[in-house]
Amino acid sequence: MTATPEFSVIISCFNEENSIEEFHQRLSAALDALGRESEIIMVNDGSMDATWAKLKMLFEKDPRISVVMDLFSNAGQQAAVTAGMVEARGRAWVLLDSDLQLEPDELPRLVAEYDKGNDLVSGFRKNRKDSLLRVVPSKLANMIMRRASHSTLTDFGCTFKIYNADLLRAFNLGPLRIFNNVDAIAKAGRYTEVPVTHHPRKYGKSGWTFRKLWQYNMDNLVKLSQRPFQLLAGFCFLGGVLFMLRILLGFLTPGGILAEVTPGLVLNTVFFFSLMILSAIAILGEFAIRSFIMLQQNPAYIVRETLRRNRDDSGSAA
């Protein structure tokens, strides 16, 4: 392995004992077909099954795997990916999940677009095979993230991506500052999307609960600084405009606005503005809490064990 591989493939794994070997086999075949110098970095994100044991076994067998890491607890996908990024040496970083919902075989298609000079190539799941409880909130989050990041990406949540490594290294990533997908996308000058195949989850269940999805999206908004406030102000302004139009239209009716002032109208008006105020307070409170947590300098992840291959390809751990 050369000192600077062209691609670092960074994989986060959580309870993937049933899929990790098949995933590794298919990823290796894709890298062989690509024919470019590459390394694989695999991070066990606090799995409760035999994932870590299988990662160590793969490390011993495959000299292309340069690093395997075991985190103390389930830190979350972006934190686990950050741990891998700290170890990455490639000129481009490939991100991909190991649950086989996305196909490693499609990597050459993304690389072809990256070779055209893009700083970011993102997959997008054209026909998602997730439940409505996953798809609907995801579409709403994508809409918000597009507005917040001034980006035209379709699928922010698709984990199959290739980044220019220099773009991400500029963020000084580590336990105190983890990788933020939306922030990185907002800074990418040239980017494109590639449709990728999406499958139902083959083994186990997703680690993305509603709570984790909410935390993920709020973290993204916090990192985007003033944009959430601008969006909130925009929604409030739009609500105010719609309400004023309602009042003005009342003046244009034969009976005038006074003829329409009923207890129902008053209650609806109070309810509308109360809802807007409570929503604003909730969002600002969440924003303040997360900003405070970020200032506490608590590490987002802690590494329990690392096996790192020597540069001489001997296969020994460092």
PDB file of C-alpha atoms in Angstrom:
ATOM      1  CA  MET A   1       0.000   0.000   0.000  1.00  0.00           C
ATOM      2  CA  THR A   2       1.376   3.406  -0.952  1.00  0.00           C
ATOM      3  CA  ALA A   3       1.733   6.206   1.583  1.00  0.00           C
ATOM      4  CA  THR A   4      -1.168   8.085  -0.007  1.00  0.00           C
ATOM      5  CA  PRO A   5      -3.931   5.908  -1.459  1.00  0.00           C
ATOM      6  CA  GLU A   6      -6.270   7.495  -3.929  1.00  0.00           C
ATOM      7  CA  PHE A   7      -9.409   6.470  -2.041  1.00  0.00           C
ATOM      8  CA  SER A   8     -10.151   5.863   1.633  1.00  0.00           C
ATOM      9  CA  VAL A   9     -13.377   3.894   2.023  1.00  0.00           C
ATOM     10  CA  ILE A  10     -14.780   4.633   5.493  1.00  0.00           C
ATOM     11  CA  ILE A  11     -17.405   2.256   6.846  1.00  0.00           C
ATOM     12  CA  SER A  12     -19.391   2.568  10.082  1.00  0.00           C
ATOM     13  CA  CYS A  13     -20.859  -0.683  11.430  1.00  0.00           C
ATOM     14  CA  PHE A  14     -23.543  -1.196  14.050  1.00  0.00           C
ATOM     15  CA  ASN A  15     -24.805  -4.716  14.782  1.00  0.00           C
ATOM     16  CA  GLU A  16     -23.860  -5.966  11.321  1.00  0.00           C
ATOM     17  CA  GLU A  17     -22.544  -9.442  12.163  1.00  0.00           C
ATOM     18  CA  ASN A  18     -24.806 -11.035   9.551  1.00  0.00           C
ATOM     19  CA  SER A  19     -24.002  -8.667   6.689  1.00  0.00           C
ATOM     20  CA  ILE A  20     -20.403  -7.532   7.191  1.00  0.00           C
ATOM     21  CA  GLU A  21     -18.688 -10.448   5.427  1.00  0.00           C
ATOM     22  CA  GLU A  22     -20.930 -10.266   2.352  1.00  0.00           C
ATOM     23  CA  PHE A  23     -20.523  -6.500   2.313  1.00  0.00           C
ATOM     24  CA  HIS A  24     -16.734  -6.785   2.497  1.00  0.00           C
ATOM     25  CA  GLN A  25     -16.690  -9.328  -0.330  1.00  0.00           C
ATOM     26  CA  ARG A  26     -18.761  -7.099  -2.604  1.00  0.00           C
ATOM     27  CA  LEU A  27     -16.808  -3.960  -1.707  1.00  0.00           C
ATOM     28  CA  SER A  28     -13.512  -5.732  -2.418  1.00  0.00           C
ATOM     29  CA  ALA A  29     -14.815  -6.840  -5.813  1.00  0.00           C
ATOM     30  CA  ALA A  30     -15.844  -3.254  -6.614  1.00  0.00           C
ATOM     31  CA  LEU A  31     -12.406  -1.931  -5.630  1.00  0.00           C
ATOM     32  CA  ASP A  32     -10.713  -4.626  -7.709  1.00  0.00           C
ATOM     33  CA  ALA A  33     -12.816  -3.611 -10.708  1.00  0.00           C
ATOM     34  CA  LEU A  34     -11.948   0.026 -10.072  1.00  0.00           C
ATOM     35  CA  GLY A  35      -8.234  -0.728 -10.199  1.00  0.00           C
ATOM     36  CA  ARG A  36      -7.196   2.283  -8.101  1.00  0.00           C
ATOM     37  CA  GLU A  37      -5.042   2.336  -4.969  1.00  0.00           C
ATOM     38  CA  SER A  38      -7.456   2.240  -2.031  1.00  0.00           C
ATOM     39  CA  GLU A  39      -7.674   1.566   1.684  1.00  0.00           C
ATOM     40  CA  ILE A  40     -10.630   0.430   3.781  1.00  0.00           C
ATOM     41  CA  ILE A  41     -11.292   1.780   7.276  1.00  0.00           C
ATOM     42  CA  MET A  42     -14.004   0.067   9.332  1.00  0.00           C
ATOM     43  CA  VAL A  43     -15.404   1.427  12.600  1.00  0.00           C
ATOM     44  CA  ASN A  44     -17.471  -0.650  15.011  1.00  0.00           C
ATOM     45  CA  ASP A  45     -19.975   1.796  16.491  1.00  0.00           C
ATOM     46  CA  GLY A  46     -20.549   0.073  19.833  1.00  0.00           C
ATOM     47  CA  SER A  47     -22.195  -3.039  18.382  1.00  0.00           C
ATOM     48  CA  MET A  48     -23.771  -5.490  20.817  1.00  0.00           C
ATOM     49  CA  ASP A  49     -23.214  -8.540  18.599  1.00  0.00           C
ATOM     50  CA  ALA A  50     -20.139 -10.159  17.028  1.00  0.00           C
ATOM     51  CA  THR A  51     -19.427  -7.315  14.595  1.00  0.00           C
ATOM     52  CA  TRP A  52     -16.117  -6.371  16.246  1.00  0.00           C
ATOM     53  CA  ALA A  53     -14.854  -9.954  16.202  1.00  0.00           C
ATOM     54  CA  LYS A  54     -15.646 -10.196  12.501  1.00  0.00           C
ATOM     55  CA  LEU A  55     -13.935  -6.879  11.757  1.00  0.00           C
ATOM     56  CA  LYS A  56     -10.761  -8.155  13.420  1.00  0.00           C
ATOM     57  CA  MET A  57     -10.973 -11.343  11.374  1.00  0.00           C
ATOM     58  CA  LEU A  58     -11.333  -9.364   8.135  1.00  0.00           C
ATOM     59  CA  PHE A  59      -8.415  -7.148   9.158  1.00  0.00           C
ATOM     60  CA  GLU A  60      -6.171 -10.200   9.431  1.00  0.00           C
ATOM     61  CA  LYS A  61      -7.281 -11.535   6.041  1.00  0.00           C
ATOM     62  CA  ASP A  62      -7.380  -8.424   3.848  1.00  0.00           C
ATOM     63  CA  PRO A  63      -4.270  -6.195   3.585  1.00  0.00           C
ATOM     64  CA  ARG A  64      -6.417  -3.525   1.957  1.00  0.00           C
ATOM     65  CA  ILE A  65      -8.102  -2.917   5.331  1.00  0.00           C
ATOM     66  CA  SER A  66      -5.713  -0.418   6.908  1.00  0.00           C
ATOM     67  CA  VAL A  67      -7.588   0.309  10.154  1.00  0.00           C
ATOM     68  CA  VAL A  68     -10.364  -1.222  12.235  1.00  0.00           C
ATOM     69  CA  MET A  69     -11.641   0.601  15.304  1.00  0.00           C
ATOM     70  CA  ASP A  70     -13.931  -0.262  18.201  1.00  0.00           C
ATOM     71  CA  LEU A  71     -15.833   2.530  19.972  1.00  0.00           C
ATOM     72  CA  PHE A  72     -16.836   2.248  23.627  1.00  0.00           C
ATOM     73  CA  SER A  73     -20.505   2.908  22.895  1.00  0.00           C
ATOM     74  CA  ASN A  74     -22.941   3.602  20.092  1.00  0.00           C
ATOM     75  CA  ALA A  75     -21.888   7.163  19.253  1.00  0.00           C
ATOM     76  CA  GLY A  76     -23.967   7.502  16.102  1.00  0.00           C
ATOM     77  CA  GLN A  77     -23.149   7.229  12.435  1.00  0.00           C
ATOM     78  CA  GLN A  78     -21.574  10.656  11.952  1.00  0.00           C
ATOM     79  CA  ALA A  79     -19.374  10.261  15.044  1.00  0.00           C
ATOM     80  CA  ALA A  80     -18.248   6.793  13.939  1.00  0.00           C
ATOM     81  CA  VAL A  81     -17.473   8.081  10.452  1.00  0.00           C
ATOM     82  CA  THR A  82     -15.447  10.901  12.010  1.00  0.00           C
ATOM     83  CA  ALA A  83     -13.317   8.386  13.900  1.00  0.00           C
ATOM     84  CA  GLY A  84     -12.534   6.756  10.570  1.00  0.00           C
ATOM     85  CA  MET A  85     -11.796  10.085   8.902  1.00  0.00           C
ATOM     86  CA  VAL A  86      -9.139  10.864  11.504  1.00  0.00           C
ATOM     87  CA  GLU A  87      -7.279   7.763  10.277  1.00  0.00           C
ATOM     88  CA  ALA A  88      -7.909   8.241   6.544  1.00  0.00           C
ATOM     89  CA  ARG A  89      -4.956   8.993   4.265  1.00  0.00           C
ATOM     90  CA  GLY A  90      -6.628   8.990   0.851  1.00  0.00           C
ATOM     91  CA  ARG A  91      -7.044  11.931  -1.492  1.00  0.00           C
ATOM     92  CA  ALA A  92     -10.784  11.195  -1.659  1.00  0.00           C
ATOM     93  CA  TRP A  93     -13.017   9.707   1.022  1.00  0.00           C
ATOM     94  CA  VAL A  94     -15.800   7.269   0.214  1.00  0.00           C
ATOM     95  CA  LEU A  95     -18.610   6.889   2.764  1.00  0.00           C
ATOM     96  CA  LEU A  96     -20.903   3.873   2.733  1.00  0.00           C
ATOM     97  CA  ASP A  97     -23.034   1.832   5.136  1.00  0.00           C
ATOM     98  CA  SER A  98     -22.421  -1.882   5.629  1.00  0.00           C
ATOM     99  CA  ASP A  99     -26.077  -2.959   5.925  1.00  0.00           C
ATOM    100  CA  LEU A 100     -26.348  -3.864   2.199  1.00  0.00           C
ATOM    101  CA  GLN A 101     -29.280  -1.528   1.586  1.00  0.00           C
ATOM    102  CA  LEU A 102     -26.940   0.232  -0.842  1.00  0.00           C
ATOM    103  CA  GLU A 103     -24.817  -1.692  -3.325  1.00  0.00           C
ATOM    104  CA  PRO A 104     -21.002  -1.412  -3.032  1.00  0.00           C
ATOM    105  CA  ASP A 105     -20.907  -2.656  -6.642  1.00  0.00           C
ATOM    106  CA  GLU A 106     -22.041   0.810  -7.797  1.00  0.00           C
ATOM    107  CA  LEU A 107     -18.900   2.530  -6.509  1.00  0.00           C
ATOM    108  CA  PRO A 108     -17.278   2.810  -9.993  1.00  0.00           C
ATOM    109  CA  ARG A 109     -20.271   4.869 -11.184  1.00  0.00           C
ATOM    110  CA  LEU A 110     -19.731   7.421  -8.415  1.00  0.00           C
ATOM    111  CA  VAL A 111     -15.979   7.464  -9.025  1.00  0.00           C
ATOM    112  CA  ALA A 112     -16.589   8.229 -12.721  1.00  0.00           C
ATOM    113  CA  GLU A 113     -18.479  11.380 -11.692  1.00  0.00           C
ATOM    114  CA  TYR A 114     -15.833  12.311  -9.124  1.00  0.00           C
ATOM    115  CA  ASP A 115     -13.165  12.096 -11.833  1.00  0.00           C
ATOM    116  CA  LYS A 116     -14.975  14.877 -13.698  1.00  0.00           C
ATOM    117  CA  GLY A 117     -13.736  17.353 -11.077  1.00  0.00           C
ATOM    118  CA  ASN A 118     -16.541  17.288  -8.525  1.00  0.00           C
ATOM    119  CA  ASP A 119     -15.742  17.944  -4.856  1.00  0.00           C
ATOM    120  CA  LEU A 120     -18.697  15.784  -3.825  1.00  0.00           C
ATOM    121  CA  VAL A 121     -20.559  12.970  -5.508  1.00  0.00           C
ATOM    122  CA  SER A 122     -23.693  11.928  -3.643  1.00  0.00           C
ATOM    123  CA  GLY A 123     -25.887   8.942  -4.273  1.00  0.00           C
ATOM    124  CA  PHE A 124     -29.624   9.417  -4.144  1.00  0.00           C
ATOM    125  CA  ARG A 125     -32.086   6.630  -3.471  1.00  0.00           C
ATOM    126  CA  LYS A 126     -34.459   6.926  -6.402  1.00  0.00           C
ATOM    127  CA  ASN A 127     -36.800   4.172  -5.196  1.00  0.00           C
ATOM    128  CA  ARG A 128     -36.457   3.910  -1.434  1.00  0.00           C
ATOM    129  CA  LYS A 129     -37.436   0.643   0.205  1.00  0.00           C
ATOM    130  CA  ASP A 130     -37.956   2.034   3.699  1.00  0.00           C
ATOM    131  CA  SER A 131     -41.245   2.392   5.553  1.00  0.00           C
ATOM    132  CA  LEU A 132     -43.365   5.537   5.309  1.00  0.00           C
ATOM    133  CA  LEU A 133     -42.319   6.378   8.873  1.00  0.00           C
ATOM    134  CA  ARG A 134     -38.773   6.743   7.516  1.00  0.00           C
ATOM    135  CA  VAL A 135     -39.497   8.161   4.068  1.00  0.00           C
ATOM    136  CA  VAL A 136     -41.917  10.980   4.962  1.00  0.00           C
ATOM    137  CA  PRO A 137     -39.754  12.601   7.704  1.00  0.00           C
ATOM    138  CA  SER A 138     -36.734  12.165   5.425  1.00  0.00           C
ATOM    139  CA  LYS A 139     -38.393  14.070   2.585  1.00  0.00           C
ATOM    140  CA  LEU A 140     -39.351  16.874   4.964  1.00  0.00           C
ATOM    141  CA  ALA A 141     -35.798  17.006   6.331  1.00  0.00           C
ATOM    142  CA  ASN A 142     -34.376  17.091   2.798  1.00  0.00           C
ATOM    143  CA  MET A 143     -36.566  20.076   1.975  1.00  0.00           C
ATOM    144  CA  ILE A 144     -35.405  21.960   5.080  1.00  0.00           C
ATOM    145  CA  MET A 145     -31.738  21.080   4.519  1.00  0.00           C
ATOM    146  CA  ARG A 146     -31.863  22.250   0.910  1.00  0.00           C
ATOM    147  CA  ARG A 147     -33.108  25.630   2.065  1.00  0.00           C
ATOM    148  CA  ALA A 148     -30.673  25.829   4.957  1.00  0.00           C
ATOM    149  CA  SER A 149     -27.578  24.868   2.957  1.00  0.00           C
ATOM    150  CA  HIS A 150     -28.443  26.596  -0.352  1.00  0.00           C
ATOM    151  CA  SER A 151     -27.962  23.215  -2.009  1.00  0.00           C
ATOM    152  CA  THR A 152     -29.919  21.431  -4.713  1.00  0.00           C
ATOM    153  CA  LEU A 153     -29.131  17.890  -3.523  1.00  0.00           C
ATOM    154  CA  THR A 154     -32.089  15.537  -3.575  1.00  0.00           C
ATOM    155  CA  ASP A 155     -31.123  13.050  -0.868  1.00  0.00           C
ATOM    156  CA  PHE A 156     -29.057  14.399   2.029  1.00  0.00           C
ATOM    157  CA  GLY A 157     -29.538  11.209   4.019  1.00  0.00           C
ATOM    158  CA  CYS A 158     -28.036   8.830   1.459  1.00  0.00           C
ATOM    159  CA  THR A 159     -24.800   7.584   3.026  1.00  0.00           C
ATOM    160  CA  PHE A 160     -23.139   6.651  -0.286  1.00  0.00           C
ATOM    161  CA  LYS A 161     -20.902   9.630  -1.009  1.00  0.00           C
ATOM    162  CA  ILE A 162     -17.432  10.568  -2.243  1.00  0.00           C
ATOM    163  CA  TYR A 163     -15.793  13.714  -0.852  1.00  0.00           C
ATOM    164  CA  ASN A 164     -12.623  15.520  -1.790  1.00  0.00           C
ATOM    165  CA  ALA A 165     -10.544  14.787   1.311  1.00  0.00           C
ATOM    166  CA  ASP A 166      -9.098  18.315   1.459  1.00  0.00           C
ATOM    167  CA  LEU A 167     -12.623  19.712   1.810  1.00  0.00           C
ATOM    168  CA  LEU A 168     -13.309  17.624   4.920  1.00  0.00           C
ATOM    169  CA  ARG A 169      -9.825  17.954   6.438  1.00  0.00           C
ATOM    170  CA  ALA A 170     -10.393  21.714   6.578  1.00  0.00           C
ATOM    171  CA  PHE A 171     -12.999  21.115   9.316  1.00  0.00           C
ATOM    172  CA  ASN A 172     -10.342  19.740  11.738  1.00  0.00           C
ATOM    173  CA  LEU A 173     -12.534  16.758  12.560  1.00  0.00           C
ATOM    174  CA  GLY A 174     -12.144  14.728  15.736  1.00  0.00           C
ATOM    175  CA  PRO A 175     -13.946  13.752  18.963  1.00  0.00           C
ATOM    176  CA  LEU A 176     -14.730  17.394  19.724  1.00  0.00           C
ATOM    177  CA  ARG A 177     -15.886  18.249  16.215  1.00  0.00           C
ATOM    178  CA  ILE A 178     -17.587  15.471  14.319  1.00  0.00           C
ATOM    179  CA  PHE A 179     -18.366  15.266  10.630  1.00  0.00           C
ATOM    180  CA  ASN A 180     -21.522  17.111   9.641  1.00  0.00           C
ATOM    181  CA  ASN A 181     -22.937  16.031   6.318  1.00  0.00           C
ATOM    182  CA  VAL A 182     -25.017  19.148   5.637  1.00  0.00           C
ATOM    183  CA  ASP A 183     -22.253  21.557   6.643  1.00  0.00           C
ATOM    184  CA  ALA A 184     -19.823  19.797   4.293  1.00  0.00           C
ATOM    185  CA  ILE A 185     -22.354  19.856   1.455  1.00  0.00           C
ATOM    186  CA  ALA A 186     -22.880  23.585   1.987  1.00  0.00           C
ATOM    187  CA  LYS A 187     -19.127  24.161   1.512  1.00  0.00           C
ATOM    188  CA  ALA A 188     -18.718  21.932  -1.553  1.00  0.00           C
ATOM    189  CA  GLY A 189     -18.234  24.077  -4.637  1.00  0.00           C
ATOM    190  CA  ARG A 190     -18.831  21.453  -7.313  1.00  0.00           C
ATOM    191  CA  TYR A 191     -21.124  18.529  -6.674  1.00  0.00           C
ATOM    192  CA  THR A 192     -23.437  16.134  -8.442  1.00  0.00           C
ATOM    193  CA  GLU A 193     -25.803  13.256  -7.689  1.00  0.00           C
ATOM    194  CA  VAL A 194     -25.942   9.702  -8.996  1.00  0.00           C
ATOM    195  CA  PRO A 195     -29.047   7.488  -8.650  1.00  0.00           C
ATOM    196  CA  VAL A 196     -28.255   4.368  -6.634  1.00  0.00           C
ATOM    197  CA  THR A 197     -30.180   1.177  -5.988  1.00  0.00           C
ATOM    198  CA  HIS A 198     -31.813   0.852  -2.586  1.00  0.00           C
ATOM    199  CA  HIS A 199     -32.907  -2.440  -1.021  1.00  0.00           C
ATOM    200  CA  PRO A 200     -35.000  -3.349   2.023  1.00  0.00           C
ATOM    201  CA  ARG A 201     -32.850  -4.071   5.034  1.00  0.00           C
ATOM    202  CA  LYS A 202     -31.745  -7.703   4.757  1.00  0.00           C
ATOM    203  CA  TYR A 203     -30.660  -8.355   8.351  1.00  0.00           C
ATOM    204  CA  GLY A 204     -31.758  -6.941  11.700  1.00  0.00           C
ATOM    205  CA  LYS A 205     -33.333  -3.523  12.049  1.00  0.00           C
ATOM    206  CA  SER A 206     -32.120  -0.007  11.450  1.00  0.00           C
ATOM    207  CA  GLY A 207     -30.414   1.870  14.259  1.00  0.00           C
ATOM    208  CA  TRP A 208     -32.144   5.057  13.089  1.00  0.00           C
ATOM    209  CA  THR A 209     -34.977   5.595  15.551  1.00  0.00           C
ATOM    210  CA  PHE A 210     -37.257   8.644  15.397  1.00  0.00           C
ATOM    211  CA  ARG A 211     -35.281  10.145  18.293  1.00  0.00           C
ATOM    212  CA  LYS A 212     -31.972   9.706  16.473  1.00  0.00           C
ATOM    213  CA  LEU A 213     -33.399  11.162  13.265  1.00  0.00           C
ATOM    214  CA  TRP A 214     -34.629  14.190  15.216  1.00  0.00           C
ATOM    215  CA  GLN A 215     -31.221  14.628  16.873  1.00  0.00           C
ATOM    216  CA  TYR A 216     -29.450  14.242  13.542  1.00  0.00           C
ATOM    217  CA  ASN A 217     -31.539  16.937  11.860  1.00  0.00           C
ATOM    218  CA  MET A 218     -31.304  19.315  14.817  1.00  0.00           C
ATOM    219  CA  ASP A 219     -27.524  18.878  14.919  1.00  0.00           C
ATOM    220  CA  ASN A 220     -27.382  19.745  11.233  1.00  0.00           C
ATOM    221  CA  LEU A 221     -29.446  22.883  11.771  1.00  0.00           C
ATOM    222  CA  VAL A 222     -27.323  23.977  14.734  1.00  0.00           C
ATOM    223  CA  LYS A 223     -24.175  23.674  12.638  1.00  0.00           C
ATOM    224  CA  LEU A 224     -25.704  25.922   9.984  1.00  0.00           C
ATOM    225  CA  SER A 225     -25.697  28.890  12.383  1.00  0.00           C
ATOM    226  CA  GLN A 226     -28.098  31.672  11.423  1.00  0.00           C
ATOM    227  CA  ARG A 227     -29.964  29.780   8.707  1.00  0.00           C
ATOM    228  CA  PRO A 228     -32.492  28.111  11.080  1.00  0.00           C
ATOM    229  CA  PHE A 229     -33.406  31.516  12.479  1.00  0.00           C
ATOM    230  CA  GLN A 230     -33.869  32.877   8.971  1.00  0.00           C
ATOM    231  CA  LEU A 231     -36.114  29.941   8.096  1.00  0.00           C
ATOM    232  CA  LEU A 232     -38.133  30.397  11.286  1.00  0.00           C
ATOM    233  CA  ALA A 233     -38.513  34.105  10.608  1.00  0.00           C
ATOM    234  CA  GLY A 234     -39.597  33.315   7.056  1.00  0.00           C
ATOM    235  CA  PHE A 235     -42.295  30.897   8.203  1.00  0.00           C
ATOM    236  CA  CYS A 236     -43.577  33.407  10.749  1.00  0.00           C
ATOM    237  CA  PHE A 237     -43.607  36.161   8.126  1.00  0.00           C
ATOM    238  CA  LEU A 238     -45.490  33.928   5.701  1.00  0.00           C
ATOM    239  CA  GLY A 239     -48.021  33.054   8.395  1.00  0.00           C
ATOM    240  CA  GLY A 240     -48.521  36.730   9.166  1.00  0.00           C
ATOM    241  CA  VAL A 241     -49.020  37.579   5.490  1.00  0.00           C
ATOM    242  CA  LEU A 242     -51.619  34.830   5.085  1.00  0.00           C
ATOM    243  CA  PHE A 243     -53.480  36.024   8.169  1.00  0.00           C
ATOM    244  CA  MET A 244     -53.478  39.648   6.929  1.00  0.00           C
ATOM    245  CA  LEU A 245     -54.831  38.480   3.574  1.00  0.00           C
ATOM    246  CA  ARG A 246     -57.610  36.758   5.465  1.00  0.00           C
ATOM    247  CA  ILE A 247     -58.451  40.032   7.222  1.00  0.00           C
ATOM    248  CA  LEU A 248     -58.317  42.063   3.996  1.00  0.00           C
ATOM    249  CA  LEU A 249     -60.541  39.598   2.186  1.00  0.00           C
ATOM    250  CA  GLY A 250     -62.991  40.007   5.034  1.00  0.00           C
ATOM    251  CA  PHE A 251     -63.264  43.722   4.283  1.00  0.00           C
ATOM    252  CA  LEU A 252     -64.146  42.903   0.684  1.00  0.00           C
ATOM    253  CA  THR A 253     -67.131  40.740   1.591  1.00  0.00           C
ATOM    254  CA  PRO A 254     -70.625  42.303   1.475  1.00  0.00           C
ATOM    255  CA  GLY A 255     -70.968  42.327   5.247  1.00  0.00           C
ATOM    256  CA  GLY A 256     -67.449  43.593   5.944  1.00  0.00           C
ATOM    257  CA  ILE A 257     -64.982  42.212   8.455  1.00  0.00           C
ATOM    258  CA  LEU A 258     -67.067  43.155  11.496  1.00  0.00           C
ATOM    259  CA  ALA A 259     -69.887  40.988  10.278  1.00  0.00           C
ATOM    260  CA  GLU A 260     -67.525  38.012  10.285  1.00  0.00           C
ATOM    261  CA  VAL A 261     -66.090  38.473  13.777  1.00  0.00           C
ATOM    262  CA  THR A 262     -67.400  35.419  15.562  1.00  0.00           C
ATOM    263  CA  PRO A 263     -66.194  33.491  18.606  1.00  0.00           C
ATOM    264  CA  GLY A 264     -64.879  30.849  16.210  1.00  0.00           C
ATOM    265  CA  LEU A 265     -62.774  33.400  14.327  1.00  0.00           C
ATOM    266  CA  VAL A 266     -61.357  34.803  17.557  1.00  0.00           C
ATOM    267  CA  LEU A 267     -60.487  31.332  18.868  1.00  0.00           C
ATOM    268  CA  ASN A 268     -58.881  30.352  15.565  1.00  0.00           C
ATOM    269  CA  THR A 269     -56.813  33.535  15.575  1.00  0.00           C
ATOM    270  CA  VAL A 270     -55.621  32.984  19.144  1.00  0.00           C
ATOM    271  CA  PHE A 271     -54.864  29.335  18.411  1.00  0.00           C
ATOM    272  CA  PHE A 272     -52.926  30.216  15.237  1.00  0.00           C
ATOM    273  CA  PHE A 273     -50.655  32.770  16.874  1.00  0.00           C
ATOM    274  CA  SER A 274     -50.217  30.660  20.017  1.00  0.00           C
ATOM    275  CA  LEU A 275     -49.110  27.729  17.883  1.00  0.00           C
ATOM    276  CA  MET A 276     -46.593  29.892  16.029  1.00  0.00           C
ATOM    277  CA  ILE A 277     -45.181  31.262  19.284  1.00  0.00           C
ATOM    278  CA  LEU A 278     -44.913  27.837  20.929  1.00  0.00           C
ATOM    279  CA  SER A 279     -43.277  26.367  17.823  1.00  0.00           C
ATOM    280  CA  ALA A 280     -40.750  29.187  17.755  1.00  0.00           C
ATOM    281  CA  ILE A 281     -39.977  28.756  21.466  1.00  0.00           C
ATOM    282  CA  ALA A 282     -39.533  24.990  21.028  1.00  0.00           C
ATOM    283  CA  ILE A 283     -37.149  25.363  18.097  1.00  0.00           C
ATOM    284  CA  LEU A 284     -35.134  28.122  19.745  1.00  0.00           C
ATOM    285  CA  GLY A 285     -34.974  26.127  22.986  1.00  0.00           C
ATOM    286  CA  GLU A 286     -33.689  23.062  21.157  1.00  0.00           C
ATOM    287  CA  PHE A 287     -31.180  25.240  19.343  1.00  0.00           C
ATOM    288  CA  ALA A 288     -29.943  26.783  22.605  1.00  0.00           C
ATOM    289  CA  ILE A 289     -29.622  23.401  24.348  1.00  0.00           C
ATOM    290  CA  ARG A 290     -27.632  21.877  21.503  1.00  0.00           C
ATOM    291  CA  SER A 291     -25.392  24.929  21.257  1.00  0.00           C
ATOM    292  CA  PHE A 292     -24.713  24.632  24.993  1.00  0.00           C
ATOM    293  CA  ILE A 293     -23.889  20.925  24.656  1.00  0.00           C
ATOM    294  CA  MET A 294     -21.440  21.688  21.854  1.00  0.00           C
ATOM    295  CA  LEU A 295     -19.649  24.180  24.112  1.00  0.00           C
ATOM    296  CA  GLN A 296     -19.157  21.575  26.860  1.00  0.00           C
ATOM    297  CA  GLN A 297     -16.294  19.970  24.898  1.00  0.00           C
ATOM    298  CA  ASN A 298     -17.447  16.444  25.707  1.00  0.00           C
ATOM    299  CA  PRO A 299     -16.031  13.950  23.187  1.00  0.00           C
ATOM    300  CA  ALA A 300     -18.634  12.650  20.766  1.00  0.00           C
ATOM    301  CA  TYR A 301     -16.917   9.258  20.694  1.00  0.00           C
ATOM    302  CA  ILE A 302     -14.195   7.380  22.589  1.00  0.00           C
ATOM    303  CA  VAL A 303     -12.090   4.693  20.937  1.00  0.00           C
ATOM    304  CA  ARG A 304     -11.692   1.452  22.884  1.00  0.00           C
ATOM    305  CA  GLU A 305      -9.288  -0.314  20.536  1.00  0.00           C
ATOM    306  CA  THR A 306      -7.600   0.314  17.197  1.00  0.00           C
ATOM    307  CA  LEU A 307      -5.841  -2.137  14.895  1.00  0.00           C
ATOM    308  CA  ARG A 308      -3.728  -0.225  12.419  1.00  0.00           C
ATOM    309  CA  ARG A 309      -1.755  -1.842   9.619  1.00  0.00           C
ATOM    310  CA  ASN A 310       1.906  -0.986   9.196  1.00  0.00           C
ATOM    311  CA  ARG A 311       2.889   0.722   5.972  1.00  0.00           C
ATOM    312  CA  ASP A 312       4.992  -2.277   4.941  1.00  0.00           C
ATOM    313  CA  ASP A 313       1.836  -4.363   4.299  1.00  0.00           C
ATOM    314  CA  SER A 314       2.998  -6.945   6.817  1.00  0.00           C
ATOM    315  CA  GLY A 315      -0.529  -7.280   8.146  1.00  0.00           C
ATOM    316  CA  SER A 316       0.528  -6.700  11.751  1.00  0.00           C
ATOM    317  CA  ALA A 317      -1.345  -4.361  14.063  1.00  0.00           C
ATOM    318  CA  ALA A 318       0.207  -1.123  15.218  1.00  0.00           C
TER     319      ALA A 318
END
